[in-house]
Amino acid sequence: MTTKAFLLLLSAAIFLPLNLHADNATKKDITVLITGANRGLGLEMVKQFAADGYKVIGTARKPEKATDLKATGATVIKLDVTSEEDIAAMVKTLKGQKIDILINNAGYFGPRLMTEKPVNITKLTRQEMTTCINVNTLGPIFVTQALLPNLRLSPMKKVVNISTRAASPGGAAYGYRVSKSALNMVTRCMSMDAGMRGMIVIALAPGHNKTDMGTHWANLDPAKSMKQVKALIESLTPKHHGKLWFYDGSPMKW
Ligand SMILES: NC(=O)c1ccc[n+]([C@@H]2O[C@H](COP(=O)([O-])OP(=O)(O)OC[C@H]3O[C@@H](n4cnc5c(N)ncnc54)[C@H](OP(=O)(O)O)[C@@H]3O)[C@@H](O)[C@H]2O)c1
């Protein structure tokens, strides 16, 4: 055998396993669970992961009304992220099933940003603040806690907390900003938590997208931005761990 042929064989042997990692046979064995998946960015992520051959579980508060989600072929589970009862039922349903990628996407903004003035302190209610914190901060904590046994079954173990640029210093919208800023801190805590050893945990700001939350004023089309989000999630390595990332793969400060 010539030296050139030997080197060719050697490089094929080195790179073959890497290529196998990305092929469709592998993807069908990778389970992605996405919360708040009946509309908006959650639904778009489900569509893209499912279309690419991944096994996808999408959660919705009202599965009976989640027609678009069901049409993707994803498994649908009922989940209000603030409901201990729903979380317990999900744990029971998923017992023993491996989850490779958990995307804590379900989110609540509060009074509309573009159609009403963001709530200022004179209008702020304890109930609005509590709802934001319950959904955006405590939701990801307790959904992740509940799914730890499933994540531990995976060699991949990725947890993605969907955050926002609005969690960084800015204007009003107390509930949304406070709860998402706290989610960034939750991400930080998770990244240093011995109970989550071996996992890659990140916060991800998806950019301003045209959804019910983002409104038509947004500059991004979810079909395009979620393509970048999917690529970022697929490429996560320990260097991403514990940090906040923008949808295009650039690092962010908060
Ligand atoms: N769109 C943007 O420009 C933008 C920018 C930055 C960050 N984000 C973040 O990206 C994520 C998705 O946003 P989006 O634009 O797709 O929002 P969206 O269109 O308002 O959709 C929100 C999703 O969250 C679900 N949800 C709300 N409260 C829930 C609860 N208690 N339990 C379970 N699910 C709940 C909703 O379910 P129902 O249909 O049952 O209400 C819906 O599926 C959110 O975390 C959001 O903060 C969005």
XYZ file of N, CA and C and ligand atoms in Angstrom, residues 36-42 61-62 79-82 104-108 135-136 162-165 176 180 206-209 211-214 218, ligand 1:
153
model
N -44.352 24.243 25.579
C -45.051 25.360 24.916
C -44.969 25.230 23.408
N -45.320 24.025 22.901
C -45.030 23.703 21.501
C -46.244 23.790 20.577
N -47.358 24.294 21.076
C -48.563 24.317 20.241
C -48.630 25.508 19.300
N -47.771 26.516 19.532
C -47.744 27.677 18.630
C -46.385 28.374 18.753
N -46.212 29.393 17.914
C -45.015 30.233 18.022
C -43.697 29.494 17.798
N -42.687 29.909 18.547
C -41.341 29.358 18.347
C -41.266 27.881 18.698
N -42.033 27.473 19.728
C -42.041 26.061 20.132
C -42.511 25.188 18.986
N -50.609 23.026 26.721
C -51.561 23.075 27.846
C -52.876 22.401 27.477
N -53.254 22.554 26.177
C -54.516 21.951 25.732
C -54.264 21.086 24.504
N -49.119 19.664 29.263
C -48.266 20.248 30.309
C -48.469 21.753 30.433
N -48.993 22.134 31.600
C -48.914 23.525 32.034
C -47.700 23.534 32.959
N -46.689 24.334 32.622
C -45.430 24.245 33.381
C -45.563 24.734 34.821
N -46.706 25.342 35.151
C -46.929 25.787 36.535
C -47.723 24.760 37.338
N -36.706 24.279 27.292
C -37.692 24.970 28.132
C -38.101 26.254 27.411
N -39.142 26.120 26.592
C -39.536 27.221 25.696
C -40.793 27.956 26.161
N -41.705 27.269 26.865
C -42.982 27.897 27.251
C -42.703 29.226 27.944
N -43.413 30.258 27.531
C -43.148 31.573 28.116
C -44.384 32.445 28.142
N -44.328 33.432 29.035
C -45.465 34.344 29.212
C -44.935 35.769 29.301
N -44.244 30.986 35.378
C -44.092 30.363 34.051
C -42.637 30.405 33.601
N -42.020 31.591 33.650
C -40.718 31.798 32.990
C -39.518 31.358 33.826
N -35.032 28.922 27.114
C -35.263 30.025 26.175
C -35.442 31.327 26.948
N -34.471 32.200 26.758
C -34.430 33.479 27.461
C -34.765 34.608 26.479
N -34.182 35.755 26.656
C -34.490 36.902 25.803
C -33.471 38.014 25.991
N -33.323 38.821 24.957
C -32.485 40.015 25.089
C -33.058 40.948 26.150
N -41.837 40.248 32.869
C -41.121 39.501 31.838
C -39.619 39.620 32.044
N -37.204 36.510 33.301
C -36.247 35.947 32.337
C -34.811 36.198 32.804
N -33.815 34.005 21.487
C -34.146 33.665 20.095
C -34.245 34.852 19.142
N -34.042 36.083 19.645
C -34.228 37.259 18.791
C -35.696 37.652 18.748
N -35.971 38.798 18.128
C -37.360 39.297 18.082
C -38.074 38.699 16.874
N -39.000 37.773 17.168
C -39.652 36.990 16.119
C -41.125 37.305 15.964
N -44.302 36.262 16.224
C -45.196 35.268 16.841
C -46.258 36.071 17.585
N -47.172 35.375 18.273
C -48.166 36.111 19.068
C -47.447 37.012 20.068
N -46.374 36.484 20.683
C -45.652 37.280 21.671
C -44.844 38.390 21.006
N -44.127 38.047 19.969
C -43.244 39.021 19.313
C -43.994 40.049 18.496
N -42.040 42.409 14.813
C -40.733 41.757 14.970
C -39.982 41.720 13.643
N -41.213 35.927 19.951
C -40.192 36.665 20.375
O -39.851 37.704 19.773
C -39.393 36.238 21.562
C -38.263 37.010 21.900
C -37.494 36.628 22.990
C -37.826 35.478 23.708
N -38.932 34.761 23.368
C -39.225 33.569 24.176
O -39.424 32.459 23.319
C -40.374 31.552 23.899
C -41.500 31.306 22.921
O -42.078 32.563 22.594
P -43.195 32.738 21.478
O -42.879 33.985 20.762
O -43.388 31.476 20.719
O -44.460 33.011 22.408
P -46.020 32.758 22.140
O -46.277 32.841 20.693
O -46.730 33.677 23.047
O -46.199 31.248 22.642
C -45.991 30.966 24.007
C -46.083 29.486 24.221
O -45.885 29.251 25.636
C -47.003 28.510 26.122
N -47.298 28.799 27.529
C -47.616 29.961 28.121
N -47.838 29.781 29.423
C -47.660 28.453 29.664
C -47.747 27.630 30.812
N -48.103 28.108 32.001
N -47.482 26.295 30.673
C -47.137 25.789 29.477
N -47.072 26.508 28.345
C -47.321 27.823 28.451
C -48.164 28.927 25.225
O -49.224 27.976 25.346
P -50.790 28.407 25.132
O -51.019 28.420 23.651
O -51.538 27.351 25.844
O -50.956 29.781 25.727
C -47.459 28.923 23.871
O -47.326 27.619 23.400
C -40.837 32.215 25.194
O -40.114 31.695 26.271
C -40.495 33.672 24.994
O -40.298 34.369 26.197
C -39.717 35.111 22.322
